[in-house]
XYZ file of C-alpha atoms in Angstrom:
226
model
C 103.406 109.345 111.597
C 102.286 108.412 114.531
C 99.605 106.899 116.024
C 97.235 105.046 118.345
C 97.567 101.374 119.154
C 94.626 99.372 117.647
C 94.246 95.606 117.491
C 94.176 94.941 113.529
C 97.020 95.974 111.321
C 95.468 95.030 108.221
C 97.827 92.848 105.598
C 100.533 94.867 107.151
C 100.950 93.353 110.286
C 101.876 89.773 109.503
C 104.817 90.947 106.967
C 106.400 93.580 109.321
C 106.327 90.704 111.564
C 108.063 88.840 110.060
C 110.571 91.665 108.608
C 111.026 93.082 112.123
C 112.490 89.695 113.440
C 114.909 88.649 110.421
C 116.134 92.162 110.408
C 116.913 91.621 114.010
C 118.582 88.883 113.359
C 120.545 89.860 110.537
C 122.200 92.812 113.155
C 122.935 90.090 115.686
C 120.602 91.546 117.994
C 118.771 89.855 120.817
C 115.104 91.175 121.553
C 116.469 92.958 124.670
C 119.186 94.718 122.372
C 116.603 95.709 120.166
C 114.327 96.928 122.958
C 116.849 98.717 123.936
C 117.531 100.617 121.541
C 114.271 101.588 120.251
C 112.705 102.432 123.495
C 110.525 99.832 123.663
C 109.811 97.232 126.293
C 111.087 93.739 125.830
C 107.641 92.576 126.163
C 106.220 94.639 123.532
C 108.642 93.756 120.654
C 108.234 89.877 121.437
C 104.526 90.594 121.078
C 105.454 92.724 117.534
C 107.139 90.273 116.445
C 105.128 87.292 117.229
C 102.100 89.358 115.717
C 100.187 89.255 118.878
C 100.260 93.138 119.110
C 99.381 95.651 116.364
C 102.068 98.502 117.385
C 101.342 102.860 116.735
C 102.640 103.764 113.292
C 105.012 106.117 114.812
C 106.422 103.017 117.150
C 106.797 101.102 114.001
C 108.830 103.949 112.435
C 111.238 104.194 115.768
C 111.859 100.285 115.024
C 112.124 100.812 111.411
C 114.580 103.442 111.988
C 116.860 101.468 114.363
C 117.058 98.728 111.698
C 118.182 101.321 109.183
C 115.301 101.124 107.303
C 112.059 102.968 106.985
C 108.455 101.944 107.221
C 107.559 101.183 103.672
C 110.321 98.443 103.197
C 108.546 96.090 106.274
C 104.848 97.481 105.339
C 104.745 97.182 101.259
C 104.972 93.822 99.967
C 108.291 92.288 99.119
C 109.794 93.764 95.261
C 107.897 96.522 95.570
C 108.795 99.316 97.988
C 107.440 101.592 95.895
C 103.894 100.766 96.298
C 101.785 97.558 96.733
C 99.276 97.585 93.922
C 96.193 99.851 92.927
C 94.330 99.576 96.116
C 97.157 99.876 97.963
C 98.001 98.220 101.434
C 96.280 97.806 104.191
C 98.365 98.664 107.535
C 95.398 99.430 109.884
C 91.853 98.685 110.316
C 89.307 99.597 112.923
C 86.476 97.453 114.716
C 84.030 100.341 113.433
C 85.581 99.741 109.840
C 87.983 103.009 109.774
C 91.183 101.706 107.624
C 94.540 103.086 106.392
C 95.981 102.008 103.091
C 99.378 102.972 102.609
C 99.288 104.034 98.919
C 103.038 104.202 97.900
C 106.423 105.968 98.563
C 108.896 108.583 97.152
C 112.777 108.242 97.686
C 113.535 111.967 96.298
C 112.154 113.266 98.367
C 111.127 110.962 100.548
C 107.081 111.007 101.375
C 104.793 108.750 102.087
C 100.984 109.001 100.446
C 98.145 107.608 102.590
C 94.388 107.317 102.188
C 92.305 107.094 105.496
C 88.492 106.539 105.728
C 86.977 106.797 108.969
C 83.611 105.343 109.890
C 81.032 107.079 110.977
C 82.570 108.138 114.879
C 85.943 106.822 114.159
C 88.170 108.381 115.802
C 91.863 108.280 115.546
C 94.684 109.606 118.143
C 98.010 110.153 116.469
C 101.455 110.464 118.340
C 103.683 113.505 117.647
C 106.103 113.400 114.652
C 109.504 114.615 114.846
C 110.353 117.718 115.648
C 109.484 120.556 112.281
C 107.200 117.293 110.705
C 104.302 118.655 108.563
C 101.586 116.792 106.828
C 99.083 117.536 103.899
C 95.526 116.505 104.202
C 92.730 116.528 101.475
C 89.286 115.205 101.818
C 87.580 113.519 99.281
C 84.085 113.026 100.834
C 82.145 113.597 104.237
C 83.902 115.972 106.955
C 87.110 115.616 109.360
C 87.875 116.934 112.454
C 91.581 117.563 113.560
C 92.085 117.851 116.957
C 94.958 119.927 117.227
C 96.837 121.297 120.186
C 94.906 124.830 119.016
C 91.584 123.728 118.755
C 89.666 121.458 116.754
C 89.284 122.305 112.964
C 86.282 120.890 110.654
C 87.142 120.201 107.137
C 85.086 119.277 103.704
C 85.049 118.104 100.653
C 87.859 119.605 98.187
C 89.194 121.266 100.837
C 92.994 120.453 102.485
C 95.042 121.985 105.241
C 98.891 121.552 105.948
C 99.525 121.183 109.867
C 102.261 120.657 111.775
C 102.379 117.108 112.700
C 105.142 117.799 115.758
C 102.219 117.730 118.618
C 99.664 115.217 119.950
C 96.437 115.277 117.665
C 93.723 113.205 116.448
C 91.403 112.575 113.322
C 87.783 112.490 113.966
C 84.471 111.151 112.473
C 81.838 113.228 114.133
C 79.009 112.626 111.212
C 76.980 109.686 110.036
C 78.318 109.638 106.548
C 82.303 108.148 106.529
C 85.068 110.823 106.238
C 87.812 109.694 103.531
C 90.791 111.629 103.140
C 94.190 111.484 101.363
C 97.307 112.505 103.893
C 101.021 112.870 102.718
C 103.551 112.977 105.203
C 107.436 112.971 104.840
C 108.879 109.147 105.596
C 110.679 109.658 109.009
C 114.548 110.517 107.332
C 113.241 113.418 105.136
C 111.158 114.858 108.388
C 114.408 114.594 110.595
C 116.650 116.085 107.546
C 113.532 119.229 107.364
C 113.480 120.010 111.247
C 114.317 123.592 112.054
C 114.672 124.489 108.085
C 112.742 127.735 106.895
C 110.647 126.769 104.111
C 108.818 128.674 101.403
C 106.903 131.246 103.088
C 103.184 129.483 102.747
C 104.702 126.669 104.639
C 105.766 128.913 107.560
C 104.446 128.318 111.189
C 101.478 130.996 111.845
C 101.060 132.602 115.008
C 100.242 129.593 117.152
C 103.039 127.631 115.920
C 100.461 124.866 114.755
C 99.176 125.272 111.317
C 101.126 126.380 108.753
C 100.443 128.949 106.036
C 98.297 132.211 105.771
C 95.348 129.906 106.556
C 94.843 126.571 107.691
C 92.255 125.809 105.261
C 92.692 126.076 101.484
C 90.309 125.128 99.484
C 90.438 123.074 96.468
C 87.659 121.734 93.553
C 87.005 117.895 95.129
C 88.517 116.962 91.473
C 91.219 118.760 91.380
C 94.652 116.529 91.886
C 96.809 116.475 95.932
């Protein structure tokens, strides 16, 4: 999922907090053990968990994963990992107003369903998923860029594109109106469990290994459901 360091984590960040550290200390773990094991520095998971630093969502899911758990149970609030309420929750937010709200979660299979908005020049640099990750996006008003390893692809309303998400890319706000967009991605397990599967032949890799299907844009009535 993965994604740029930014200094607000919306009503996410004090919760995973504070999730991050018991679950630590529910494994016995000290902070270097933890470190450790995630690939993090010691420095940078004392600042997680003392909320002074607002971590990439893909860090978050390497710590998530090392708990055994994922990233909904220390983002959603608590008796309800299925989803927080109608607006959803928060888990990033932008000087320039760009915000993530992580709408809710599958177990079978396991996906994750997000809705971005970007602010007019937002801009957004993602780490690389695992390795065979794909993601769904769908805009609902104004225009996104992807910035792919390929090239950079412009997108409208109604219409949606499945990429792979295995490569360094960004979302991008190039217009003065603000650029919201729904994005489903697997939850970290079910893209692991999917690497290096054949799927259903729209879903295959096309010739530059990047986007997936026939076309990389298929369009859609703005109405019509994800």
């Amino acid at each position: 999922m993965g994604r740029a360091d930014h200094p607000h984590g919306g009503q996410a960040l004090p919760r995973r907090c504070r999730r991050i550290r018991a679950l630590r200390k529910q494994c016995g773990w000290a902070v270097q053990q933890l470190a450790d094991a995630a690939k993090l520095s010691r420095r940078m998971l004392t600042d997680i968990e003392l909320g002074k630093a607002s971590p990439s969502l893909a860090t978050v899911d390497r710590v998530a994963r090392t708990l055994d758990t994922d990233f909904a149970a220390l983002a959603l609030p608590e008796n309800d990992a299925q989803g927080a309420d109608a607006e959803g929750t928060r888990v990033w937010q932008s000087p320039d107003g760009s915000t993530t709200l992580l709408l809710g979660t599958t177990e079978n299979p396991q996906a994750e369903l997000w809705r971005w908005t970007l602010a007019p020049g937002g801009r957004y640099d993602a780490e690389p998923d695992r390795p065979g990750a794909q993601e769904l996006h769908h805009v609902l008003s104004g225009r996104l860029t992807l910035a792919l390893e390929a090239g950079r692809q412009e997108f409208g309303p109604g219409q949606s594109a499945v990429i792979a998400s295995d490569q360094q890319d960004a979302y991008l706000n190039e217009y003065a109106e603000p650029a919201v967009f729904m994005r489903v991605s697997p939850a970290p397990d079910a893209a692991s469990a999917g690497a290096g599967s054949p799927g259903p032949s729209v879903m295959d890799p096309g010739r530059d290994g990047r986007y997936i299907g026939p076309s990389a844009v298929r369009p859609r009535s703005a109405a019509a459901p994800l």
